[in-house]
XYZ file of C-alpha atoms in Angstrom:
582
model
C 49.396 84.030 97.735
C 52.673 85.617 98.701
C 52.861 87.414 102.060
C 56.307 88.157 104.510
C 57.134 87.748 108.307
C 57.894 90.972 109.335
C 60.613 90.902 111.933
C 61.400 93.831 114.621
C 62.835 91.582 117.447
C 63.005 88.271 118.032
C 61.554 88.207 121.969
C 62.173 84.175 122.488
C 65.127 82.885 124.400
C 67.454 85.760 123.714
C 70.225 85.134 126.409
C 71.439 81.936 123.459
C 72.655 84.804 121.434
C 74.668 87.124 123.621
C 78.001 86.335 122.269
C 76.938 84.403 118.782
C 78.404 87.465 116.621
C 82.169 86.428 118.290
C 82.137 83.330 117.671
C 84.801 81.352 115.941
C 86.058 78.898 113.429
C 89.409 77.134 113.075
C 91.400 74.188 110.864
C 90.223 71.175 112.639
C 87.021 70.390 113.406
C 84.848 73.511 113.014
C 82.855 74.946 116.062
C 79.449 75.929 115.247
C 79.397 79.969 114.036
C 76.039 79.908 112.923
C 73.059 79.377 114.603
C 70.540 81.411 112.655
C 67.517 79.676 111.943
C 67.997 80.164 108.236
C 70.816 77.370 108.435
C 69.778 75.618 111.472
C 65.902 75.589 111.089
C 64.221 76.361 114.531
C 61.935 72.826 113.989
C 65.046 70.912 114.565
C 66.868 73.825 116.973
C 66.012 71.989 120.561
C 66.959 75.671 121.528
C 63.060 76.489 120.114
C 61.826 73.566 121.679
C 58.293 74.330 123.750
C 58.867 78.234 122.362
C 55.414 79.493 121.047
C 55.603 80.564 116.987
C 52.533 81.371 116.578
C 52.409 85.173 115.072
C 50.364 88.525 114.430
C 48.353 88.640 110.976
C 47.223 91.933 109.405
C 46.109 92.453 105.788
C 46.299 94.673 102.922
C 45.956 95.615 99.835
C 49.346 95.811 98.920
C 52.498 95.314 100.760
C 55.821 97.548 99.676
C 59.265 96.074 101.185
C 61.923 98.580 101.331
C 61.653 102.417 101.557
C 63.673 103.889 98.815
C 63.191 105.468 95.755
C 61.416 102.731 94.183
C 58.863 101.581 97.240
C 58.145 104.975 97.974
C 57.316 105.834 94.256
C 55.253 102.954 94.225
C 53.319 104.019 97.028
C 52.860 107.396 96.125
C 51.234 106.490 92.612
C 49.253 104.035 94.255
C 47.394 106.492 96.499
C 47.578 109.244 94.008
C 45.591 106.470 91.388
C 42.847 105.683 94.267
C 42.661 109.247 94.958
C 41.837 109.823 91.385
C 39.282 107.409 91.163
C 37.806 107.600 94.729
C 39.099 103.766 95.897
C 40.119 103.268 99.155
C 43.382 100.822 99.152
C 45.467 100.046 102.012
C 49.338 100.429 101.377
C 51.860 99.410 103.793
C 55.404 100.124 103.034
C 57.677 98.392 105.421
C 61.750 99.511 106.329
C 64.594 97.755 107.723
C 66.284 101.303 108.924
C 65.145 103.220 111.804
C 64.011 105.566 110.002
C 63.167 106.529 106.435
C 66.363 107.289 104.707
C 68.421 106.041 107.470
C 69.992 103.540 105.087
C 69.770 105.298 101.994
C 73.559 105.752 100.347
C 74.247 107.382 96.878
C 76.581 109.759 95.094
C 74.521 111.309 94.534
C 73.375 113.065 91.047
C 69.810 113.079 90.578
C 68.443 113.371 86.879
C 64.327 114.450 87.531
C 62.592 113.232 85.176
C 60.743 110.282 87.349
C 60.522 113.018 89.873
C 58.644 115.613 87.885
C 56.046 112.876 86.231
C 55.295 112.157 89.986
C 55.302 115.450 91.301
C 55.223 118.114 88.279
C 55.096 120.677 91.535
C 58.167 119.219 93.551
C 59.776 122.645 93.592
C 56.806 124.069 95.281
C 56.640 121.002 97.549
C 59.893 121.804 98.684
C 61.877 118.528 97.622
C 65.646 119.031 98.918
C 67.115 119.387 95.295
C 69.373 122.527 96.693
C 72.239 122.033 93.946
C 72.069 122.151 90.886
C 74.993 120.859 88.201
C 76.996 124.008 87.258
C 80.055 122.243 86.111
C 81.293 119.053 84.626
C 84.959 117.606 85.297
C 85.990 114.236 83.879
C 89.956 112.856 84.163
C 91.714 110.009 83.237
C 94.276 110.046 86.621
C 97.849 108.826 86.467
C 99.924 108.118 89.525
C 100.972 112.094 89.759
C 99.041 113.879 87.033
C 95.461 114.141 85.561
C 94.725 114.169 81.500
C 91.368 116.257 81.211
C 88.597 114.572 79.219
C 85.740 116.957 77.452
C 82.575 116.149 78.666
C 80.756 116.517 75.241
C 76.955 116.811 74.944
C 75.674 113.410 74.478
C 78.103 111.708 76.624
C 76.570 109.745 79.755
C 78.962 111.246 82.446
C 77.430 114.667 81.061
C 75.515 116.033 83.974
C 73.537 119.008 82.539
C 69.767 119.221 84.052
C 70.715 117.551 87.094
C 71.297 117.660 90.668
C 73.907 117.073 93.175
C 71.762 115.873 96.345
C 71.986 114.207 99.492
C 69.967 111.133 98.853
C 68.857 110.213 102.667
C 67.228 113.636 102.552
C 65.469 113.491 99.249
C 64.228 109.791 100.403
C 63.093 111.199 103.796
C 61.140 113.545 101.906
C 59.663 110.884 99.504
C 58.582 109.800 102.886
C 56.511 112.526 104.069
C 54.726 112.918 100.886
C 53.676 108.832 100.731
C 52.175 109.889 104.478
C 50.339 113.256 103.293
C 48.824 110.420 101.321
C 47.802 108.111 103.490
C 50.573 105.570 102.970
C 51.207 103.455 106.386
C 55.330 103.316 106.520
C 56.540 101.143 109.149
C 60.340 101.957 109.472
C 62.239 99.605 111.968
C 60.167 96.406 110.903
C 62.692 94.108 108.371
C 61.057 91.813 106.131
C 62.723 88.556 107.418
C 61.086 85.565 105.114
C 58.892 85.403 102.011
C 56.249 83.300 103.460
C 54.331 80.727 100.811
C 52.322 78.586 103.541
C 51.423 79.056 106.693
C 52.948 81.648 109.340
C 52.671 84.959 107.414
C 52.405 88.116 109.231
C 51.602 90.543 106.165
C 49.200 89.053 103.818
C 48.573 91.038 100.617
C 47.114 90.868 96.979
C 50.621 92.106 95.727
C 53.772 92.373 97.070
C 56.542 94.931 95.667
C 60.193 94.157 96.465
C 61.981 97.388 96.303
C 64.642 95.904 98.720
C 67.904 97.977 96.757
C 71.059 95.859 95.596
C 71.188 91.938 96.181
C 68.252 92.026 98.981
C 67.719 89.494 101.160
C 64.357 88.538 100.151
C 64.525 88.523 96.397
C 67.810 86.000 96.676
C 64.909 83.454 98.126
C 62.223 84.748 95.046
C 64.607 83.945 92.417
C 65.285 80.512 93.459
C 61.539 80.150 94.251
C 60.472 81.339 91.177
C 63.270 80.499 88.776
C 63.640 84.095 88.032
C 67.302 84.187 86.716
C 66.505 81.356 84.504
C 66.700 84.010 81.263
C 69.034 86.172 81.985
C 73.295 86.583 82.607
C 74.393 86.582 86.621
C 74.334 90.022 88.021
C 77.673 91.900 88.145
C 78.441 94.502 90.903
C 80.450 97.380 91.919
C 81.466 98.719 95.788
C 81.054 102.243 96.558
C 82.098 104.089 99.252
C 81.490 107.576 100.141
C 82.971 110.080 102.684
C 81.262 113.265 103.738
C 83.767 116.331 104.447
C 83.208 120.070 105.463
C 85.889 121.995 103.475
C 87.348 125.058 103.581
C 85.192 127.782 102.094
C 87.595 128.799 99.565
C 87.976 125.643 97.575
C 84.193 125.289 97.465
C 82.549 125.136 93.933
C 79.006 124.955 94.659
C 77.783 122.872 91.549
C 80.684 121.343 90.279
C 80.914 117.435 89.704
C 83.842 115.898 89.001
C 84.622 112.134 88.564
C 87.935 109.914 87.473
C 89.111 106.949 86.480
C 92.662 105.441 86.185
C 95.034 105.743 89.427
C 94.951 104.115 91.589
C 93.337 101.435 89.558
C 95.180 99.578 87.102
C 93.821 99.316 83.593
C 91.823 95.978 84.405
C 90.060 97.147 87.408
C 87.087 98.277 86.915
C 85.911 101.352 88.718
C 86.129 105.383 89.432
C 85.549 108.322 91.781
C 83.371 111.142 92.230
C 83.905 114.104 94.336
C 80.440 116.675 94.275
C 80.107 120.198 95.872
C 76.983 120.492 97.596
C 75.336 124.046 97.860
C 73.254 123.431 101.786
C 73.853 126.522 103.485
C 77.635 125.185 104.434
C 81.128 124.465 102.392
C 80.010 120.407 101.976
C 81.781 117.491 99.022
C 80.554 114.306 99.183
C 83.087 112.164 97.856
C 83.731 108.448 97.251
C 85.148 105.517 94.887
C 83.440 102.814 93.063
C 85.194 99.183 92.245
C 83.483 96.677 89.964
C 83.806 93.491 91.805
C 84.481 91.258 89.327
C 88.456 92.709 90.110
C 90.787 89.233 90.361
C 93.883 90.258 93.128
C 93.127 88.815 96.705
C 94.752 91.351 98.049
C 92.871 94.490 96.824
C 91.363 96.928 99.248
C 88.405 98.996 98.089
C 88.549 100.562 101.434
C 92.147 101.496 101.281
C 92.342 102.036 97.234
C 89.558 105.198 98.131
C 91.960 106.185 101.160
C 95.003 106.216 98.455
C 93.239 107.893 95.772
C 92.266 111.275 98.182
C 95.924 111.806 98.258
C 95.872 112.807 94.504
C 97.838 115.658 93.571
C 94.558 116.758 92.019
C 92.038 115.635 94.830
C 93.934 116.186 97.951
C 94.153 120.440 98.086
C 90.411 120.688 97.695
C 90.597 118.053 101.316
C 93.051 119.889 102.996
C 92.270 121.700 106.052
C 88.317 120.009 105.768
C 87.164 117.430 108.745
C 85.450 114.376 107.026
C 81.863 114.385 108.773
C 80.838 110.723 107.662
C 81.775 107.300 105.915
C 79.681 104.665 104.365
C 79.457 101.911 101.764
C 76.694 100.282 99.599
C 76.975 97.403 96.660
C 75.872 98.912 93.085
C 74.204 96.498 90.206
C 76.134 96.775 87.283
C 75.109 94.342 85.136
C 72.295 96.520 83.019
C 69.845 95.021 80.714
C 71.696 92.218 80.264
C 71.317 90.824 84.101
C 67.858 91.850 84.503
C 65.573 88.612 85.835
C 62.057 88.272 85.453
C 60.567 90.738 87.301
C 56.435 89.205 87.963
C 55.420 85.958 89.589
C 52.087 85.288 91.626
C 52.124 87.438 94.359
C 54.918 90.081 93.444
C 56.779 92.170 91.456
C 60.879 93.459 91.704
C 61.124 96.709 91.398
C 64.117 99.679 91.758
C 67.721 98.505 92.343
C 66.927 95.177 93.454
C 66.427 93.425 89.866
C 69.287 96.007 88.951
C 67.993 99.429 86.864
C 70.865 101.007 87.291
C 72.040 102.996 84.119
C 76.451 102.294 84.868
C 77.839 104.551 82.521
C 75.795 107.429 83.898
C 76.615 106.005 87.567
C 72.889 106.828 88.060
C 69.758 104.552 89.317
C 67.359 106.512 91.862
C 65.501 107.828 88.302
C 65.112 104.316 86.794
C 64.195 102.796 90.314
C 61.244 105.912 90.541
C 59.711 104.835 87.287
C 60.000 101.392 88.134
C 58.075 101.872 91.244
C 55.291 103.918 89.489
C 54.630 101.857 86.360
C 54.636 98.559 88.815
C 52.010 100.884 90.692
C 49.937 101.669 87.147
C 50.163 97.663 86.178
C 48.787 96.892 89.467
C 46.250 98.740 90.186
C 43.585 98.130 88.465
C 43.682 94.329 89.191
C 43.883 95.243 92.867
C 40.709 97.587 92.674
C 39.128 94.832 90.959
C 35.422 93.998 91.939
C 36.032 90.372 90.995
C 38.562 89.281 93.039
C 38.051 85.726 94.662
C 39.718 86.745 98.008
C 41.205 89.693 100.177
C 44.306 87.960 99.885
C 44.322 86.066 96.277
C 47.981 86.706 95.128
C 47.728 88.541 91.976
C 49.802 88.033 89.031
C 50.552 91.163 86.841
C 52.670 90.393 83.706
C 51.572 94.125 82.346
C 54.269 95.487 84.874
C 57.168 93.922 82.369
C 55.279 94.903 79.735
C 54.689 98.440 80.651
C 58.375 98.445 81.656
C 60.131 97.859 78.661
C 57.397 100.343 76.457
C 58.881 102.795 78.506
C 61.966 105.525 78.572
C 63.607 103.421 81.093
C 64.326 100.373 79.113
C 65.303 102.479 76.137
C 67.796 104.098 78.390
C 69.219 100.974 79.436
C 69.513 99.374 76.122
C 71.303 102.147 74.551
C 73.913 102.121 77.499
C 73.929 97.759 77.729
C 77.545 97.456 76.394
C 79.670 99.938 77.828
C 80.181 97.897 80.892
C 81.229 94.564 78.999
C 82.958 96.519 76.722
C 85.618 96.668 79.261
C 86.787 93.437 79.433
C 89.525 93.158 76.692
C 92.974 93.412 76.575
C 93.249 97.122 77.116
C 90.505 97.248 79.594
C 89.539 101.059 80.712
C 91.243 102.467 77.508
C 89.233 99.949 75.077
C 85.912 100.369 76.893
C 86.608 104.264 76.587
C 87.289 103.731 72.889
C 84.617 101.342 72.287
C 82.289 104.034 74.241
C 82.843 106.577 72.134
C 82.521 104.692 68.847
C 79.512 103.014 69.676
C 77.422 105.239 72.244
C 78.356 108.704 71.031
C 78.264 108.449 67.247
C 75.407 105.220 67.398
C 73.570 106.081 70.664
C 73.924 102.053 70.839
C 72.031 101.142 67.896
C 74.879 97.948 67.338
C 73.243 95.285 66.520
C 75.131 92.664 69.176
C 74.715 92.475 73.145
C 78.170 91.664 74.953
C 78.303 89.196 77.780
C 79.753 89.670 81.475
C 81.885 87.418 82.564
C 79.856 85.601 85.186
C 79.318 85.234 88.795
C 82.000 88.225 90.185
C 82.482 85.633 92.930
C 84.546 83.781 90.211
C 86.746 86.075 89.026
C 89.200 85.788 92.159
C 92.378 84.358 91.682
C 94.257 82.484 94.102
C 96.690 84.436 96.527
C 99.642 82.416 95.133
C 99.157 83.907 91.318
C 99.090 87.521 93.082
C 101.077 90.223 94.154
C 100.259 92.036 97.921
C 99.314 94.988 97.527
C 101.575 97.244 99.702
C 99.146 100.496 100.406
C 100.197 103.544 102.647
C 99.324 103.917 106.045
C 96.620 106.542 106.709
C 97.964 109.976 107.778
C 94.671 110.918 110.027
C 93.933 114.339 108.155
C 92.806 112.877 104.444
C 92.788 109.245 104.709
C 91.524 107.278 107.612
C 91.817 103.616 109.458
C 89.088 101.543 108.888
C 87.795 101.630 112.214
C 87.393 104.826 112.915
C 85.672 105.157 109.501
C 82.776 102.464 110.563
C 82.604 104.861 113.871
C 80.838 107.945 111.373
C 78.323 105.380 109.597
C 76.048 105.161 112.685
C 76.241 101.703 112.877
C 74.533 99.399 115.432
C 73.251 96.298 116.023
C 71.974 95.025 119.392
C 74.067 92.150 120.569
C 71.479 89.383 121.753
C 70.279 89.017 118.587
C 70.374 85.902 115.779
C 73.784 87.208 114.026
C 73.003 88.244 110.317
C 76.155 86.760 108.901
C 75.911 83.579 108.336
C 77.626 80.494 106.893
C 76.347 77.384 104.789
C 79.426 75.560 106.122
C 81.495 76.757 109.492
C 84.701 74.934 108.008
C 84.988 76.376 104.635
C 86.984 80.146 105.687
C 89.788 78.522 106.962
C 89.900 75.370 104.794
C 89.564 77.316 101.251
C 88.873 81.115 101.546
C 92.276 81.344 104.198
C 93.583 78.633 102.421
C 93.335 79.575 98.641
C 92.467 83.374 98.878
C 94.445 84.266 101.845
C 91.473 85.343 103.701
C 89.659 87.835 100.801
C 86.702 88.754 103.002
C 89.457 90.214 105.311
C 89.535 93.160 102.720
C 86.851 93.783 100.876
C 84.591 94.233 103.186
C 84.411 98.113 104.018
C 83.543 97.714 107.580
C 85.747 95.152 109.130
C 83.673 92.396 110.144
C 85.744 89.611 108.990
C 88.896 88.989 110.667
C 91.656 86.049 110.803
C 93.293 85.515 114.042
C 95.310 82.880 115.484
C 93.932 80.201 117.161
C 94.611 80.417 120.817
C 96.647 76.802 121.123
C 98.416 78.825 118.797
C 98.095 75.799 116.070
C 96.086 77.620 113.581
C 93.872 80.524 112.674
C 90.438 81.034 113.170
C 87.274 82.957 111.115
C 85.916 86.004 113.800
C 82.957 87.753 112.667
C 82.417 90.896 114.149
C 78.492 91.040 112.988
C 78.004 94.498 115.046
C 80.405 95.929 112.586
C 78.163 95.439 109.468
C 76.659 98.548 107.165
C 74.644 96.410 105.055
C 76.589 96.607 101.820
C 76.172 92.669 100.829
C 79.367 92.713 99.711
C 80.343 90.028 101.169
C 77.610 87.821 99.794
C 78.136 88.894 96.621
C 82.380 88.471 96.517
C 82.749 85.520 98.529
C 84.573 83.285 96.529
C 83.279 79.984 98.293
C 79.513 81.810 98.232
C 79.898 80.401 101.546
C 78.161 83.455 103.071
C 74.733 84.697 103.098
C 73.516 87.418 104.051
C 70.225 87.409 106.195
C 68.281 90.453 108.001
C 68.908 91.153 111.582
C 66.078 93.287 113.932
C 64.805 96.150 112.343
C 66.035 99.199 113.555
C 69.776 97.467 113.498
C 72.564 99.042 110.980
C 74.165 102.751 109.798
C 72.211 105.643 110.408
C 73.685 107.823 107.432
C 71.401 110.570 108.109
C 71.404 111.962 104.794
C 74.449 110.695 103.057
């Protein structure tokens, strides 16, 4: 069987972490940063010594960890299934966030198709799809101008059919429909440990992990399982998205526009989308995506978004608007190619956490949806079962793979599997653009070869000494912003006495190879400032501070580190942004 600890606070001894998230590392002989049981096991923590671990068991029939498009699909078609055939099955869907949506972070342009085959009546349900795509704008940007590029039908930028939507809304909604059904959704509880003996606090037949991009949990199932054993490493991207209110003139209710070029260089990977939202008021929602397989040290993803609003074409439609919020997520970019196994006994990967993200059409809620509801047709029948040994017999179900790739979504993702290799040549954007529309407009992807990424994105840095700085503006206050005052409109929180969440395999690697090597990487692509280098205070060095309260859950640093020195763990539930519909 498979089952999870469920974390909401840890209530033992917490006046040992009151400070833990400050403290520091430097050249000599490293002080101790992390002391989160995941590196320092509480068994052999005398801190745990005497301290009663003993927890809470409850049961069901199937367990659901993360609330987003794909868990709460899931849910939904299991319920609507029992309903259909009169079973009664207990589905608990468990959330890091607050609240339902409170994490949720997308564009976002919403294609409905999963959303119609699980509510043909979403309309008359009232699902928050208030915009729908009047107008397509795509440009290839140069430092001053923009070169206009027809979005032709058949092209996956084209946006026809969809909608421009605020995804923390559509997800909150997704909510409320899993509960008209009887789904249990337990926001504020994080799923801390996949538990395989004793100690479990949600014991299930199946487990879904619908955790979104690099979770926390599925890192431990695919060494467990040897899931990645058949397929390339995953390759990501950084978004980050701003929020503005704009004056009601230069609104375009409808219109989607996105970019690439300036202020990337030809081998970056990575673009920008600015949507007008139709919700009563003049709203964009507007952001940048990097791939982060970049090489230079010294970018900024932060402060490359901050430069490119000052576009000659992007900054009138800012001016005179008040940005209303900021936040940042990892994407999965490595398509068909990176996808792992996705069944073992026990569980099933579903949405953006085994990576169904289509890249070209910078669009994954629709993929995750299915996902979620064919892993919900695969399983159950098996779960309603009259045979089964035990209440808690962890349940194998191979059909979900199967299922998966009979469907429209692996189609989708085949056709589309070399556009993002395809940019890794000598011309970079302009060949991938070329070998786009060779390839995917004229062949729909029908070539008979699969390109390869490049590997682990962690390895594409190059050391500081082979790079130029990159010498970016200082914000003005009106269109681009300071870092920290952009981490102020995510929301973010995370109580203070708990186990910090970022921790380290080795206290003495930062200085020693990432400061060393790198000059200090983590210092700048991370989008909230969590990581900083200061000088030691004998003044004889530097030292690593990690400002843990800081964090909006993007991973990125997990995934970029170049030492994959740092991992990534849950904190309390309830901890992190609060986009509140972003």
């Amino acid at each position: 069987y498979l089952a999870l600890k469920i974390k909401q606070a840890e209530l033992a001894v917490p006046q040992l972490y009151t400070t833990l998230h400050r403290r520091t590392c430097s050249s000599g002989t490293a002080p101790r940063i992390t002391t989160h049981y995941t590196i320092h096991p509480r068994d052999k923590d005398p801190r745990w010594e005497g301290i009663e671990m003993e927890r809470f068991a409850d049961e069901a029939d199937v367990v659901i960890v993360g609330g987003g498009p794909a868990g709460l699909s899931a849910a939904i078609r299991l319920k609507q299934l029992a309903n259909e055939h009169e079973k009664e099955l207990r589905v608990c869907l468990v959330e890091k966030a607050s609240q339902i949506g409170a994490h949720t972070l997308s564009g976002a342009c919403l294609e409905p198709s999963a959303l119609t085959e699980l509510f043909p009546d979403w309309k008359e349900r009232g699902a928050p799809l208030n915009t729908p795509v009047t107008e397509d704008v795509f440009s290839i940007l140069t430092e001053k101008h923009r070169i206009p590029v027809p979005m032709l039908p058949g092209l996956p930028m084209r946006n026809h059919g969809n909608y421009i939507v605020r995804l923390g809304n559509f997800v909150r909604w997704l909510g409320e429909q899993a509960e008209e059904l009887g789904v249990e959704l337990y926001p504020g509880y994080a799923a801390s440990e996949d538990i395989f003996e004793r100690g479990m606090e949600l014991h299930a037949k199946v487990t879904l992990f619908g955790e979104g991009c690099h979770g926390h949990l599925a890192k431990q199932l695919y060494k467990q399982f040897n899931l990645r054993e058949n397929c390339e490493p995953q390759t990501y991207a950084i978004g980050l998205k701003e929020l503005w209110t704009i004056d009601e003139k230069k609104w375009r209710p409808g219109r989607v526009e996105h970019s690439v070029g300036w202020p990337l260089n030809r081998n970056t990977y990575g673009g920008s989308f600015l949507y007008h939202l139709n919700e009563g008021e003049p709203l964009v929602a507007l952001g940048f995506v990097i791939g982060l397989d970049y090489s230079n040290p010294y970018m900024s993803p932060f402060r490359e978004f901050q430069r490119w609003k000052h576009h000659p074409f992007v900054a009138p439609t800012l001016e005179g608007g008040h940005r209303i919020a900021y936040g940042a997520r990892a994407l999965n970019e490595g398509g068909l190619q990176s996808i792992p196994k996705l069944t073992f006994p026990g569980g099933l990967l579903i949405g953006c956490s085994p990576g169904f993200m289509n890249v070209p059409k910078i669009k994954g809620t629709h993929t995750a949806m299915k996902s979620g509801m064919l892993a919900a047709e695969a399983i159950f029948s098996k779960i309603t079962a009259e045979n089964v040994d035990s209440e808690t017999t962890g349940l194998h179900v191979p059909e979900y793979s199967d299922s998966l790739k009979s469907s429209w979504v692996w189609k989708e993702l085949y056709s589309v599997r070399n556009i993002r290799p395809s940019f890794h040549n000598y011309f970079g954007l302009y060949g991938g653009m070329i070998y786009t529309g060779i390839f995917y407009w004229i062949l729909r992807g029908k070539e008979p070869w699969t390109l390869k990424h490049c590997g682990l994105d962690a390895n594409q840095l190059k050391p500081a000494k082979d790079c130029t700085p990159i010498d970016y503006p200082k914000p003005d206050g009106k269109i681009s912003f300071d870092l920290l005052s952009s981490v102020a409109l995510s929301g973010t929180n995370h109580e203070g006495d708990q186990p910090p969440h970022l921790t380290l395999k080795d206290d003495s690697v930062p200085v020693a190879r990432n400061l060393g090597i790198y000059d200090g990487p983590e210092q700048r692509f991370c989008p909230a400032g969590v990581y900083e280098y200061v000088p030691l205070e004998t003044g004889d060095g530097m030292r690593l501070q990690i400002n843990a309260q800081n964090c909006v859950h993007c991973k990125t640093c997990d995934i970029k580190d170049p030492s994959q020195n740092i991992n990534w763990v849950v904190p309390e539930g309830g901890g992190g942004p609060a986009y509140n519909g972003m």
